[in-house]
Amino acid sequence: QGNISEASQWAGLLTFAYAIMQFICAPIVGNLSDKYGRRPVLLLSLLGFGIDYIFLSMAPTIWWLFVGRLIAGLFGASFTTATAYIADISTPENRAKNFGMIGAAFGLGFIIGPGIGGLLGEFGPRVPFMAAAILTFLNLIYGYFVLPESLAKEHRRPFEWKRANPLGSLIQLKKYKGVGGLIVSLIFVYIAGHAVQSTWTFFNIEKFQWSNTLMGISLTVIGLLIAIVQGGLIRYINPRLGDEKSIYVGLGLYSLGLFLFSFATEGWMMFVFLIPYCLGGIAGPALQSIISGNVPRNEQGELQGALTSLMSATSIVGPLLMTNLFAWFTRPEGDIKFAGAPFFAGAILMLISAVVAARSMKKEAFLNRKTIHDKEPINPVQ
């Protein structure tokens, strides 16, 4: 029998294993989809995910779970191909809206997944994994018969290892002026987001002594608000504001929400402050829209691989930064008590992200270059 401290340590290691594998593999998967198309890579990834869930359901020891998370990190890089698929089928006018649908899907999954997993867990710890495997194989069957290819053969290009690694993919993107600055802006957004992802539970227990029930309700509200904003409101907000203004408004709302979290004095305030924070979700899809719109069609896999790799890296750095900030400012012997320190730091990072994005867009006049994605690709597969 272990204890909660040991369980949290293993959970951290399992999360790290997934993130580091995704960091390494995302550029490879993205470049493979640039050569062979999005459909086969997505279907193979789903097959791998299904097999991995079966593997996890039969894991006899914690070390098998560790291996399973490494495998999941490999096939989890399929997120790269999914975003490249969206870039392929999107126009400049609906690109941000379509990227927002990914956030909406995650939001709904955030609501539905834990609930179903908890219910199935009553029948045994292995049952949720088997259910996940069944759902994944059903998704694979659906994709095989319904999902069309989005990248025509004339838009594909050869696979090269110099591009199919985290460093190489980023170096290649330097040829698109200004894109690097927006990617840096996105990195700040990812890191800042871990203030909520990594310390929400700790903060509300420390500050307001929330029960498990109230914590569960708050997480459900977060998922619901994310789904509403990125699956619904963004369809009306982004076309009216445009990508550039959506970035500024979204990052401003993100920063405001985090700032308010950090100084909340009553538990109910956290629910109210979730509104500006979740409305800030219009910024991420708008940033992705401008970035993908300035990269040719046959390099979308490489681009999305680089972005997924960076997102995985921030999944390592972000939690370490935010949880250690929380620990430092809540330690019993500390002179300064400020449980909201991670939220305050996140608010500052969001403002820095806005400044970086503004400098990049002003320098390169991105809004006049959104058609690069639709031009003829360079270096197509012969």
Short mmCIF file of C-alpha atoms in Angstrom, two decimals:
data_model
loop_
_atom_site.label_atom_id
_atom_site.label_comp_id
_atom_site.label_asym_id
_atom_site.label_seq_id
_atom_site.Cartn_x
_atom_site.Cartn_y
_atom_site.Cartn_z
CA GLN A 1 0.00 0.00 0.00
CA GLY A 2 1.32 3.43 -0.95
CA ASN A 3 0.31 6.90 0.15
CA ILE A 4 -0.93 10.03 -1.56
CA SER A 5 2.57 11.51 -1.68
CA GLU A 6 3.97 8.49 -3.53
CA ALA A 7 0.95 8.45 -5.84
CA SER A 8 1.51 12.10 -6.78
CA GLN A 9 5.18 11.41 -7.50
CA TRP A 10 4.31 8.53 -9.83
CA ALA A 11 1.63 10.64 -11.48
CA GLY A 12 4.26 13.29 -12.16
CA LEU A 13 6.62 10.72 -13.67
CA LEU A 14 3.85 9.29 -15.86
CA THR A 15 2.97 12.78 -17.08
CA PHE A 16 6.64 13.50 -17.78
CA ALA A 17 7.01 10.25 -19.76
CA TYR A 18 4.05 11.17 -21.97
CA ALA A 19 5.24 14.75 -22.52
CA ILE A 20 8.86 13.92 -23.34
CA MET A 21 7.82 11.24 -25.86
CA GLN A 22 5.39 13.63 -27.52
CA PHE A 23 8.09 16.32 -27.60
CA ILE A 24 10.40 13.99 -29.54
CA CYS A 25 7.84 12.34 -31.82
CA ALA A 26 5.53 15.20 -32.82
CA PRO A 27 7.87 16.60 -35.53
CA ILE A 28 8.39 13.09 -36.93
CA VAL A 29 4.65 12.43 -37.14
CA GLY A 30 4.01 15.86 -38.64
CA ASN A 31 6.61 15.40 -41.37
CA LEU A 32 5.33 11.90 -42.14
CA SER A 33 1.89 13.40 -42.72
CA ASP A 34 3.44 15.95 -45.09
CA LYS A 35 4.77 13.05 -47.19
CA TYR A 36 2.09 10.35 -46.92
CA GLY A 37 -0.99 12.45 -46.19
CA ARG A 38 -2.99 13.13 -43.04
CA ARG A 39 -5.47 10.24 -43.27
CA PRO A 40 -3.08 7.24 -42.98
CA VAL A 41 -1.11 8.87 -40.15
CA LEU A 42 -4.29 9.64 -38.20
CA LEU A 43 -5.67 6.13 -38.67
CA LEU A 44 -2.39 4.47 -37.64
CA SER A 45 -2.25 6.71 -34.58
CA LEU A 46 -5.76 5.66 -33.57
CA LEU A 47 -4.80 2.02 -34.01
CA GLY A 48 -1.76 2.57 -31.80
CA PHE A 49 -3.84 4.36 -29.17
CA GLY A 50 -6.32 1.47 -29.05
CA ILE A 51 -3.55 -1.10 -28.62
CA ASP A 52 -1.97 1.06 -25.92
CA TYR A 53 -5.22 1.21 -23.93
CA ILE A 54 -5.46 -2.59 -24.06
CA PHE A 55 -1.83 -2.75 -22.90
CA LEU A 56 -2.60 -0.42 -19.98
CA SER A 57 -5.68 -2.44 -19.01
CA MET A 58 -3.48 -5.51 -18.53
CA ALA A 59 -0.50 -3.78 -16.88
CA PRO A 60 0.59 -5.90 -13.87
CA THR A 61 2.91 -3.28 -12.31
CA ILE A 62 3.48 0.46 -12.26
CA TRP A 63 6.43 0.04 -14.60
CA TRP A 64 4.12 -1.33 -17.29
CA LEU A 65 2.01 1.80 -16.91
CA PHE A 66 5.18 3.81 -17.43
CA VAL A 67 5.90 1.97 -20.69
CA GLY A 68 2.27 2.48 -21.69
CA ARG A 69 2.57 6.24 -21.23
CA LEU A 70 5.67 6.26 -23.44
CA ILE A 71 3.67 4.48 -26.15
CA ALA A 72 0.77 6.90 -25.64
CA GLY A 73 3.17 9.83 -26.05
CA LEU A 74 4.27 8.43 -29.40
CA PHE A 75 0.74 8.08 -30.74
CA GLY A 76 -0.43 11.19 -28.90
CA ALA A 77 1.66 13.13 -31.39
CA SER A 78 -1.27 12.52 -33.76
CA PHE A 79 -2.60 15.82 -32.39
CA THR A 80 -0.05 17.28 -34.80
CA THR A 81 -1.74 15.66 -37.79
CA ALA A 82 -5.21 16.63 -36.60
CA THR A 83 -4.27 20.32 -36.47
CA ALA A 84 -2.54 20.06 -39.86
CA TYR A 85 -5.74 18.51 -41.24
CA ILE A 86 -7.71 21.50 -39.95
CA ALA A 87 -5.24 23.89 -41.56
CA ASP A 88 -5.61 22.02 -44.87
CA ILE A 89 -9.39 22.31 -45.04
CA SER A 90 -9.69 25.85 -43.66
CA THR A 91 -9.94 29.20 -45.40
CA PRO A 92 -8.44 32.38 -43.88
CA GLU A 93 -11.96 33.36 -42.84
CA ASN A 94 -12.81 30.22 -40.84
CA ARG A 95 -9.35 29.00 -39.78
CA ALA A 96 -9.51 30.40 -36.21
CA LYS A 97 -13.04 29.05 -35.77
CA ASN A 98 -11.92 25.59 -36.87
CA PHE A 99 -8.90 25.61 -34.56
CA GLY A 100 -11.29 26.62 -31.79
CA MET A 101 -13.24 23.40 -32.33
CA ILE A 102 -10.23 21.48 -30.99
CA GLY A 103 -10.43 23.47 -27.78
CA ALA A 104 -14.17 22.82 -27.62
CA ALA A 105 -13.57 19.09 -28.00
CA PHE A 106 -11.05 19.15 -25.16
CA GLY A 107 -13.50 21.12 -23.04
CA LEU A 108 -16.27 18.57 -23.57
CA GLY A 109 -13.84 15.74 -22.93
CA PHE A 110 -12.82 17.48 -19.72
CA ILE A 111 -16.47 17.30 -18.61
CA ILE A 112 -17.50 13.87 -19.87
CA GLY A 113 -14.28 11.84 -19.59
CA PRO A 114 -13.62 11.98 -15.83
CA GLY A 115 -17.28 11.29 -15.07
CA ILE A 116 -17.42 8.19 -17.26
CA GLY A 117 -14.02 7.06 -16.01
CA GLY A 118 -15.11 7.43 -12.41
CA LEU A 119 -18.30 5.44 -12.97
CA LEU A 120 -16.51 2.65 -14.83
CA GLY A 121 -13.79 2.61 -12.18
CA GLU A 122 -16.39 1.30 -9.73
CA PHE A 123 -16.25 -1.99 -11.66
CA GLY A 124 -12.47 -2.21 -11.36
CA PRO A 125 -9.39 -0.11 -12.19
CA ARG A 126 -8.90 -1.83 -15.56
CA VAL A 127 -12.41 -1.24 -16.90
CA PRO A 128 -11.90 2.44 -17.90
CA PHE A 129 -8.90 1.45 -20.03
CA MET A 130 -10.89 -1.25 -21.82
CA ALA A 131 -13.72 1.21 -22.46
CA ALA A 132 -11.21 3.72 -23.85
CA ALA A 133 -9.83 1.03 -26.17
CA ILE A 134 -13.32 0.22 -27.47
CA LEU A 135 -14.09 3.90 -28.10
CA THR A 136 -10.77 4.35 -29.88
CA PHE A 137 -11.37 1.37 -32.18
CA LEU A 138 -14.88 2.66 -32.96
CA ASN A 139 -13.29 5.99 -33.84
CA LEU A 140 -10.79 4.17 -36.06
CA ILE A 141 -13.60 2.38 -37.92
CA TYR A 142 -15.50 5.64 -38.33
CA GLY A 143 -12.38 7.39 -39.65
CA TYR A 144 -11.60 4.57 -42.08
CA PHE A 145 -14.99 4.78 -43.76
CA VAL A 146 -15.76 8.49 -43.41
CA LEU A 147 -12.56 10.57 -43.13
CA PRO A 148 -11.29 11.84 -46.52
CA GLU A 149 -7.70 12.78 -47.27
CA SER A 150 -7.07 16.53 -46.92
CA LEU A 151 -3.61 16.80 -48.51
CA ALA A 152 -3.56 16.13 -52.25
CA LYS A 153 -0.53 14.25 -53.64
CA GLU A 154 0.67 17.29 -55.58
CA HIS A 155 0.90 19.20 -52.28
CA ARG A 156 3.13 16.66 -50.53
CA ARG A 157 6.89 16.74 -50.07
CA PRO A 158 9.72 14.33 -49.19
CA PHE A 159 10.49 13.30 -45.62
CA GLU A 160 13.81 14.59 -44.26
CA TRP A 161 15.25 13.81 -40.85
CA LYS A 162 16.82 17.25 -40.54
CA ARG A 163 13.30 18.66 -40.26
CA ALA A 164 11.78 15.75 -38.32
CA ASN A 165 13.12 16.66 -34.88
CA PRO A 166 12.19 19.39 -32.38
CA LEU A 167 15.23 21.57 -33.07
CA GLY A 168 15.31 20.99 -36.81
CA SER A 169 11.64 21.81 -37.31
CA LEU A 170 12.03 25.10 -35.46
CA ILE A 171 15.15 26.04 -37.42
CA GLN A 172 13.30 25.40 -40.68
CA LEU A 173 10.50 27.75 -39.61
CA LYS A 174 12.96 30.65 -39.36
CA LYS A 175 12.63 31.18 -43.12
CA TYR A 176 9.11 32.53 -42.54
CA LYS A 177 9.73 36.01 -41.21
CA GLY A 178 7.89 36.84 -38.02
CA VAL A 179 6.41 33.37 -37.47
CA GLY A 180 9.04 32.72 -34.80
CA GLY A 181 7.82 35.68 -32.76
CA LEU A 182 4.24 34.44 -32.78
CA ILE A 183 5.40 30.96 -31.79
CA VAL A 184 7.25 32.50 -28.83
CA SER A 185 4.02 34.29 -27.94
CA LEU A 186 2.18 30.95 -28.05
CA ILE A 187 4.81 29.40 -25.77
CA PHE A 188 4.13 32.07 -23.13
CA VAL A 189 0.40 31.29 -23.41
CA TYR A 190 1.04 27.57 -22.90
CA ILE A 191 3.25 28.13 -19.84
CA ALA A 192 0.86 30.66 -18.30
CA GLY A 193 -2.04 28.24 -18.77
CA HIS A 194 -0.36 25.80 -16.39
CA ALA A 195 -1.04 28.22 -13.54
CA VAL A 196 -4.62 26.97 -13.68
CA GLN A 197 -3.96 23.44 -14.90
CA SER A 198 -1.34 22.66 -12.25
CA THR A 199 -2.41 24.63 -9.16
CA TRP A 200 -6.20 25.11 -9.37
CA THR A 201 -6.89 22.26 -6.96
CA PHE A 202 -4.07 23.12 -4.56
CA PHE A 203 -5.00 26.82 -4.47
CA ASN A 204 -8.68 26.29 -3.74
CA ILE A 205 -8.00 23.72 -1.03
CA GLU A 206 -5.39 25.96 0.60
CA LYS A 207 -7.35 29.20 0.28
CA PHE A 208 -11.00 28.15 0.57
CA GLN A 209 -10.90 24.55 1.88
CA TRP A 210 -13.01 23.30 -1.03
CA SER A 211 -14.47 19.80 -0.82
CA ASN A 212 -13.95 17.18 -3.52
CA THR A 213 -17.51 17.78 -4.69
CA LEU A 214 -17.02 21.52 -5.10
CA MET A 215 -13.71 20.92 -6.84
CA GLY A 216 -15.40 18.57 -9.28
CA ILE A 217 -18.13 21.12 -9.95
CA SER A 218 -15.52 23.81 -10.66
CA LEU A 219 -13.69 21.58 -13.14
CA THR A 220 -16.97 20.82 -14.88
CA VAL A 221 -17.69 24.55 -15.14
CA ILE A 222 -14.23 25.14 -16.63
CA GLY A 223 -14.78 22.46 -19.26
CA LEU A 224 -18.23 23.78 -20.09
CA LEU A 225 -17.02 27.38 -20.46
CA ILE A 226 -14.12 26.29 -22.68
CA ALA A 227 -16.52 24.35 -24.90
CA ILE A 228 -18.94 27.29 -25.12
CA VAL A 229 -16.23 29.84 -25.96
CA GLN A 230 -14.15 27.82 -28.40
CA GLY A 231 -16.99 25.82 -29.90
CA GLY A 232 -19.58 28.58 -30.10
CA LEU A 233 -18.72 32.17 -29.22
CA ILE A 234 -15.50 32.20 -31.24
CA ARG A 235 -17.61 31.72 -34.39
CA TYR A 236 -19.17 35.13 -33.78
CA ILE A 237 -16.37 37.00 -32.01
CA ASN A 238 -13.43 36.25 -34.31
CA PRO A 239 -15.06 37.24 -37.64
CA ARG A 240 -16.05 40.59 -36.11
CA LEU A 241 -12.73 41.35 -34.44
CA GLY A 242 -10.38 39.64 -36.88
CA ASP A 243 -7.41 37.50 -35.86
CA GLU A 244 -5.16 40.36 -34.71
CA LYS A 245 -7.69 42.02 -32.40
CA SER A 246 -8.84 38.62 -31.16
CA ILE A 247 -5.30 37.97 -29.97
CA TYR A 248 -5.08 41.25 -28.07
CA VAL A 249 -8.55 40.96 -26.53
CA GLY A 250 -8.08 37.29 -25.68
CA LEU A 251 -4.68 37.71 -24.04
CA GLY A 252 -6.00 40.71 -22.12
CA LEU A 253 -8.93 38.67 -20.79
CA TYR A 254 -6.64 35.75 -19.96
CA SER A 255 -4.39 38.10 -17.98
CA LEU A 256 -7.34 39.75 -16.23
CA GLY A 257 -8.80 36.39 -15.19
CA LEU A 258 -5.48 35.16 -13.80
CA PHE A 259 -4.89 38.44 -11.97
CA LEU A 260 -8.34 38.24 -10.37
CA PHE A 261 -7.77 34.60 -9.37
CA SER A 262 -4.59 35.55 -7.55
CA PHE A 263 -6.35 38.04 -5.26
CA ALA A 264 -9.70 36.26 -4.76
CA THR A 265 -10.91 36.41 -1.16
CA GLU A 266 -14.05 34.24 -1.42
CA GLY A 267 -14.60 30.88 -3.09
CA TRP A 268 -17.55 32.08 -5.20
CA MET A 269 -15.27 34.66 -6.80
CA MET A 270 -13.32 31.89 -8.52
CA PHE A 271 -16.43 30.90 -10.47
CA VAL A 272 -17.10 34.52 -11.52
CA PHE A 273 -13.48 35.10 -12.53
CA LEU A 274 -13.59 32.00 -14.73
CA ILE A 275 -15.70 34.02 -17.19
CA PRO A 276 -12.98 36.47 -18.34
CA TYR A 277 -10.35 33.74 -18.11
CA CYS A 278 -12.23 31.32 -20.38
CA LEU A 279 -13.24 34.12 -22.77
CA GLY A 280 -9.51 34.62 -23.25
CA GLY A 281 -9.61 31.32 -25.13
CA ILE A 282 -10.26 33.25 -28.36
CA ALA A 283 -6.55 34.17 -28.43
CA GLY A 284 -5.02 30.72 -29.00
CA PRO A 285 -6.97 29.78 -32.15
CA ALA A 286 -6.36 33.28 -33.58
CA LEU A 287 -2.61 32.92 -33.02
CA GLN A 288 -2.64 29.47 -34.63
CA SER A 289 -4.67 30.84 -37.53
CA ILE A 290 -2.15 33.55 -38.38
CA ILE A 291 0.82 31.22 -37.94
CA SER A 292 -0.62 28.45 -40.13
CA GLY A 293 -1.79 30.98 -42.71
CA ASN A 294 1.81 32.03 -43.26
CA VAL A 295 3.18 28.54 -43.90
CA PRO A 296 2.63 26.66 -47.21
CA ARG A 297 0.16 23.78 -47.38
CA ASN A 298 2.81 21.08 -47.72
CA GLU A 299 4.63 22.26 -44.58
CA GLN A 300 1.63 22.28 -42.23
CA GLY A 301 2.59 18.91 -40.76
CA GLU A 302 6.06 20.18 -39.94
CA LEU A 303 4.64 23.38 -38.45
CA GLN A 304 2.07 21.60 -36.30
CA GLY A 305 4.71 19.07 -35.25
CA ALA A 306 6.92 21.89 -34.03
CA LEU A 307 4.01 23.50 -32.17
CA THR A 308 2.96 20.21 -30.56
CA SER A 309 6.56 19.54 -29.57
CA LEU A 310 6.78 22.96 -27.94
CA MET A 311 3.44 22.41 -26.20
CA SER A 312 4.83 19.17 -24.78
CA ALA A 313 7.96 20.98 -23.58
CA THR A 314 5.81 23.53 -21.78
CA SER A 315 3.93 20.61 -20.20
CA ILE A 316 7.23 19.79 -18.51
CA VAL A 317 8.37 23.33 -17.65
CA GLY A 318 4.97 24.86 -16.83
CA PRO A 319 3.87 22.49 -14.03
CA LEU A 320 7.34 22.59 -12.45
CA LEU A 321 7.34 26.39 -12.45
CA MET A 322 3.80 26.87 -11.18
CA THR A 323 3.76 24.15 -8.52
CA ASN A 324 7.10 25.31 -7.13
CA LEU A 325 5.86 28.90 -7.02
CA PHE A 326 2.82 27.71 -5.10
CA ALA A 327 4.96 25.61 -2.74
CA TRP A 328 7.37 28.50 -2.08
CA PHE A 329 4.66 31.03 -1.23
CA THR A 330 2.61 28.64 0.93
CA ARG A 331 5.38 26.93 2.90
CA PRO A 332 4.81 27.04 6.68
CA GLU A 333 8.11 28.77 7.43
CA GLY A 334 7.73 31.37 4.68
CA ASP A 335 7.60 35.08 5.54
CA ILE A 336 5.37 35.96 2.57
CA LYS A 337 2.13 34.02 2.11
CA PHE A 338 0.67 34.36 -1.38
CA ALA A 339 -1.11 31.24 -2.64
CA GLY A 340 -2.09 33.14 -5.79
CA ALA A 341 1.53 33.58 -6.90
CA PRO A 342 1.21 31.14 -9.84
CA PHE A 343 -1.87 32.97 -11.14
CA PHE A 344 -0.11 36.33 -10.80
CA ALA A 345 2.92 34.97 -12.67
CA GLY A 346 0.59 33.60 -15.36
CA ALA A 347 -1.03 37.03 -15.75
CA ILE A 348 2.40 38.61 -16.31
CA LEU A 349 3.32 35.93 -18.87
CA MET A 350 0.08 36.57 -20.77
CA LEU A 351 0.92 40.28 -20.97
CA ILE A 352 4.42 39.44 -22.21
CA SER A 353 2.83 37.18 -24.82
CA ALA A 354 0.67 40.08 -26.02
CA VAL A 355 3.71 42.36 -26.35
CA VAL A 356 5.67 39.72 -28.30
CA ALA A 357 2.71 39.07 -30.62
CA ALA A 358 2.16 42.79 -31.21
CA ARG A 359 5.81 43.37 -32.13
CA SER A 360 5.80 40.41 -34.53
CA MET A 361 2.57 41.38 -36.30
CA LYS A 362 3.51 45.03 -36.57
CA LYS A 363 6.92 44.17 -37.98
CA GLU A 364 5.76 41.69 -40.61
CA ALA A 365 2.23 42.91 -41.48
CA PHE A 366 0.83 39.37 -41.25
CA LEU A 367 -2.70 40.28 -42.16
CA ASN A 368 -1.58 41.00 -45.72
CA ARG A 369 0.19 37.66 -46.05
CA LYS A 370 -2.55 35.21 -45.09
CA THR A 371 -2.65 33.61 -48.54
CA ILE A 372 0.76 31.91 -48.35
CA HIS A 373 -0.97 28.73 -47.18
CA ASP A 374 -2.97 28.61 -50.41
CA LYS A 375 -0.06 29.15 -52.80
CA GLU A 376 1.55 26.30 -54.73
CA PRO A 377 3.83 24.29 -52.42
CA ILE A 378 7.56 24.23 -52.85
CA ASN A 379 9.51 21.00 -53.29
CA PRO A 380 6.52 18.67 -53.90
CA VAL A 381 6.87 14.88 -53.94
CA GLN A 382 7.64 13.70 -57.47
#
